[in-house]
PDB file of C-alpha atoms in Angstrom:
ATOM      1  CA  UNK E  27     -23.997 133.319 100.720  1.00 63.00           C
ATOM      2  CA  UNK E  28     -26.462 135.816 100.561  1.00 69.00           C
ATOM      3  CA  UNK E  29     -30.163 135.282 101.555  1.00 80.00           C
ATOM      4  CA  UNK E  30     -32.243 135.344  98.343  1.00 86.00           C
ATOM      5  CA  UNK E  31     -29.430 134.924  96.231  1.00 95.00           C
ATOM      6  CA  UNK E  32     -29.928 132.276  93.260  1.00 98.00           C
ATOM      7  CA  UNK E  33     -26.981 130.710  92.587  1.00 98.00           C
ATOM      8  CA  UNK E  34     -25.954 129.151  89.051  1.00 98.00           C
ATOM      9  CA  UNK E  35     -23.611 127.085  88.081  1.00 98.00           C
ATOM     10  CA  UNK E  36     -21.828 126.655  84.881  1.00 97.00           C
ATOM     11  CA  UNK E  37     -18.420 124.833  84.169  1.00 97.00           C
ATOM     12  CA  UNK E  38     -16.140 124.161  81.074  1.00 96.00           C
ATOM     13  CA  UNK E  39     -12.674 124.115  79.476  1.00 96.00           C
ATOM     14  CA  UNK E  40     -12.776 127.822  78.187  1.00 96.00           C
ATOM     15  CA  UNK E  41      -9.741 127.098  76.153  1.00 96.00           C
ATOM     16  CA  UNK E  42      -9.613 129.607  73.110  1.00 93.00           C
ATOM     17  CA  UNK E  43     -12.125 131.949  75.180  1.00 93.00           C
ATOM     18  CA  UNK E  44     -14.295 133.642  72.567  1.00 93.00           C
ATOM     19  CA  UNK E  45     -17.850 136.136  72.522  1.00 93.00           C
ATOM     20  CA  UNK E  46     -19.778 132.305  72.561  1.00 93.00           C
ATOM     21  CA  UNK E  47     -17.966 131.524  75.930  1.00 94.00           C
ATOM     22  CA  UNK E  48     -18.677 135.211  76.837  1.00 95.00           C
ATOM     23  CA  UNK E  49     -22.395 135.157  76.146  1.00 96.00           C
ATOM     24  CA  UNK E  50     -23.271 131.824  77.527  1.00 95.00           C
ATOM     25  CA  UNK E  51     -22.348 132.829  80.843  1.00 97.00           C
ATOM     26  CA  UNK E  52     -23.822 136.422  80.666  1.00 98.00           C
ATOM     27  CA  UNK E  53     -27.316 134.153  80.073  1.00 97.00           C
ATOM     28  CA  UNK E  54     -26.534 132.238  83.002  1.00 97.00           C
ATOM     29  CA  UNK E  55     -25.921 134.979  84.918  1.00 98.00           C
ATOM     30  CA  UNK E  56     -29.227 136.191  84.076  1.00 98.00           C
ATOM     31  CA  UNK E  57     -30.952 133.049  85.533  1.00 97.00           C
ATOM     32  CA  UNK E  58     -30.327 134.047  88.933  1.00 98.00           C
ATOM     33  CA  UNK E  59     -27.544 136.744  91.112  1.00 98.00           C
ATOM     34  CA  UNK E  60     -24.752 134.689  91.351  1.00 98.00           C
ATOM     35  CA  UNK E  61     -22.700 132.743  88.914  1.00 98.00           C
ATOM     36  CA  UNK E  62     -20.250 130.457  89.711  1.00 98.00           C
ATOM     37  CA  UNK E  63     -17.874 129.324  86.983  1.00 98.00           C
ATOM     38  CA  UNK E  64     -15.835 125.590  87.081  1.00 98.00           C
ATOM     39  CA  UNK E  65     -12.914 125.521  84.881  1.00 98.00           C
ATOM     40  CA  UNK E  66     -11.332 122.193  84.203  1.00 97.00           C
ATOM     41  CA  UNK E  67      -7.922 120.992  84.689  1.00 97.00           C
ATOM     42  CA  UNK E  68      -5.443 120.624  81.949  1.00 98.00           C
ATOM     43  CA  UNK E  69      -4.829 117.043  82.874  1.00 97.00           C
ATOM     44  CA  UNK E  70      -8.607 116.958  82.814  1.00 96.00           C
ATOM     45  CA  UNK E  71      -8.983 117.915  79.225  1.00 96.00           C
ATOM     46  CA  UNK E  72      -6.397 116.284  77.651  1.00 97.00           C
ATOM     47  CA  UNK E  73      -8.166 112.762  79.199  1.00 96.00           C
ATOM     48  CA  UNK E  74     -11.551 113.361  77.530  1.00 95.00           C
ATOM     49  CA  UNK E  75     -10.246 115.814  74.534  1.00 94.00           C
ATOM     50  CA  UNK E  76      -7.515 116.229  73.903  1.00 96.00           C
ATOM     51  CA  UNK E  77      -4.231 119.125  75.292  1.00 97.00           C
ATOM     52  CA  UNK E  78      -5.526 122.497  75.596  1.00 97.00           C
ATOM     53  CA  UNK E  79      -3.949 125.476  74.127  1.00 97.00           C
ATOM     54  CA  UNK E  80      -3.964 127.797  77.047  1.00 97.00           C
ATOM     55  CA  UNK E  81      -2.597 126.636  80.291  1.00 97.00           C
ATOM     56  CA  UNK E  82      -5.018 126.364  83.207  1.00 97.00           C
ATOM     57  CA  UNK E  83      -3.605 129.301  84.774  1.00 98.00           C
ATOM     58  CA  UNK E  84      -4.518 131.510  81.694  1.00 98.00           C
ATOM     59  CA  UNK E  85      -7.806 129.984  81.270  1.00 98.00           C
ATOM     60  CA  UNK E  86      -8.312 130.761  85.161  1.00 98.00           C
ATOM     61  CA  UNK E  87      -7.649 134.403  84.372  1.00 98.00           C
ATOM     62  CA  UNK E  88      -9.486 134.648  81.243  1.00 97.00           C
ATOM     63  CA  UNK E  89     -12.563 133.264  82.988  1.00 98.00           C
ATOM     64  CA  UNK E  90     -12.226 135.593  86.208  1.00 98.00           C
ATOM     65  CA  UNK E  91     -11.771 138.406  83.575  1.00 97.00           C
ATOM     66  CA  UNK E  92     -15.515 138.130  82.247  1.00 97.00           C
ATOM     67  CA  UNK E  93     -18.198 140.483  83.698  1.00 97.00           C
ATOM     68  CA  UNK E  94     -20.684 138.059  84.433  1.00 98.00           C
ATOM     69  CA  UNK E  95     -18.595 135.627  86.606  1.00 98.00           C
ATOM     70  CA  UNK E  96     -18.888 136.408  90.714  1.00 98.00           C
ATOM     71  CA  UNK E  97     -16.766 133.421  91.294  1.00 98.00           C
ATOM     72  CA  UNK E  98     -13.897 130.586  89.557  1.00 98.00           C
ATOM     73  CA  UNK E  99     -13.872 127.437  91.061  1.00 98.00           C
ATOM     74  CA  UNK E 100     -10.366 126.315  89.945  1.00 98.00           C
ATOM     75  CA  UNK E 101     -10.125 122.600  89.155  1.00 98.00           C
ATOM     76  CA  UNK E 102     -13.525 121.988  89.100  1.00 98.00           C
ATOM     77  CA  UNK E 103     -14.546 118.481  88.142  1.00 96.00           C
ATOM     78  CA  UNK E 104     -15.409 117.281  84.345  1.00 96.00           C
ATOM     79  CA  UNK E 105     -18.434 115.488  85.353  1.00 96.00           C
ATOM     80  CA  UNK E 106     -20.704 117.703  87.050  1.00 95.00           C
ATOM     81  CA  UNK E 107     -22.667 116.198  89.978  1.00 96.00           C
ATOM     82  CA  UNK E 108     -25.387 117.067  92.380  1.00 97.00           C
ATOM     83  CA  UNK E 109     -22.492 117.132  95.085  1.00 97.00           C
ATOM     84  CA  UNK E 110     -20.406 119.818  93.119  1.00 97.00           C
ATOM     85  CA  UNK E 111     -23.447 122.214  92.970  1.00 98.00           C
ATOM     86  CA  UNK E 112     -24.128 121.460  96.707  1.00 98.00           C
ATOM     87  CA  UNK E 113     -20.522 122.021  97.817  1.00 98.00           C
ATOM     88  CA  UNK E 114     -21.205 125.647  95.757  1.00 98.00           C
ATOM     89  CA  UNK E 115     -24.490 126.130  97.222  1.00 98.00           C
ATOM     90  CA  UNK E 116     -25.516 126.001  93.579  1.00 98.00           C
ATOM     91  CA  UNK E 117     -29.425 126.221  93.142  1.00 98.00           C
ATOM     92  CA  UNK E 118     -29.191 125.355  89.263  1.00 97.00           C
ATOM     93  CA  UNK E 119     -26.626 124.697  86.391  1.00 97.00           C
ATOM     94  CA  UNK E 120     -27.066 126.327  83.524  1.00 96.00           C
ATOM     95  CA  UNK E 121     -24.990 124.899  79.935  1.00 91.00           C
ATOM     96  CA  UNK E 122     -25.201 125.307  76.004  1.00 82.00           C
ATOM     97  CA  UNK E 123     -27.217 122.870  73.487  1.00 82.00           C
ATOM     98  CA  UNK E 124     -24.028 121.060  72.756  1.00 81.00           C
ATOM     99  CA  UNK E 125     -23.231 117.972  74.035  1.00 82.00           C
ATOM    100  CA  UNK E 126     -20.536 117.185  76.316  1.00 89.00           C
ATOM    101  CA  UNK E 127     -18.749 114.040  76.973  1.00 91.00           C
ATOM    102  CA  UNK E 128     -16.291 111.847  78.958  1.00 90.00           C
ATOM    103  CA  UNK E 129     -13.436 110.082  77.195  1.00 93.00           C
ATOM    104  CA  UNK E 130     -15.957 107.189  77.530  1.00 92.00           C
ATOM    105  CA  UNK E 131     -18.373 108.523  75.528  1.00 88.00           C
ATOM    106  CA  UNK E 132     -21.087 109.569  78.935  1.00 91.00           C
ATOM    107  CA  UNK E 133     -23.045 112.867  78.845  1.00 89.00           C
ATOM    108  CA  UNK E 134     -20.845 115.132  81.473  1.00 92.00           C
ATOM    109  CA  UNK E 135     -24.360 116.758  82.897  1.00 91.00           C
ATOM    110  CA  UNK E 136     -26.485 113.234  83.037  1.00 90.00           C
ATOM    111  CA  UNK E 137     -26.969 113.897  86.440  1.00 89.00           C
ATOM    112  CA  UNK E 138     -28.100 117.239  86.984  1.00 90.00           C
TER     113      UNK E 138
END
């Protein structure tokens, strides 16, 4: 890491990746220097929504593949904690106005 750096963290299925995906991360990448980008499991999104269309491996790709990204974490978790953005040396964690949930029905970003 990179004294000064502001590190942001954003996370997601990116199945289907389309300009939305695309945009929301150029904004996050705005809030600081650094953006890292979680991208869920398959056997993580078929729990809380159902199979994706694209394997994990794609979405991996298609994620790495965007301008604004500096960094995939690959199997990241679907909750996001305080401990995943410490383990990243995350400073915030940056997501859209929709709201995200857990097979049970729990706000995914509750915590942070």
């Amino acid at each position: 890491m990179t004294k000064g750096q502001v590190r942001v963290w954003c996370d997601g299925c990116y199945d289907m990746v389309h300009f939305g995906h695309a945009n929301s991360l150029r904004q996050a990448k705005a809030l600081g220097s650094y953006l890292v980008v979680g991208v869920h499991t398959d056997e993580e999104i078929t729990l809380h929504k159902g199979p994706p269309v694209f394997t994990q491996e794609e979405r991996y790709q298609m994620v790495e593949a965007i301008k604004w990204v500096d960094e995939v974490v690959r199997g990241a978790p679907y909750v996001t904690t305080l401990e995943t953005l410490d383990e990243y040396n995350c400073d915030f964690c940056a997501h859209g106005n929709d709201i995200t949930t857990t097979v049970d029905g729990k706000d995914t970003y509750q915590i942070v």
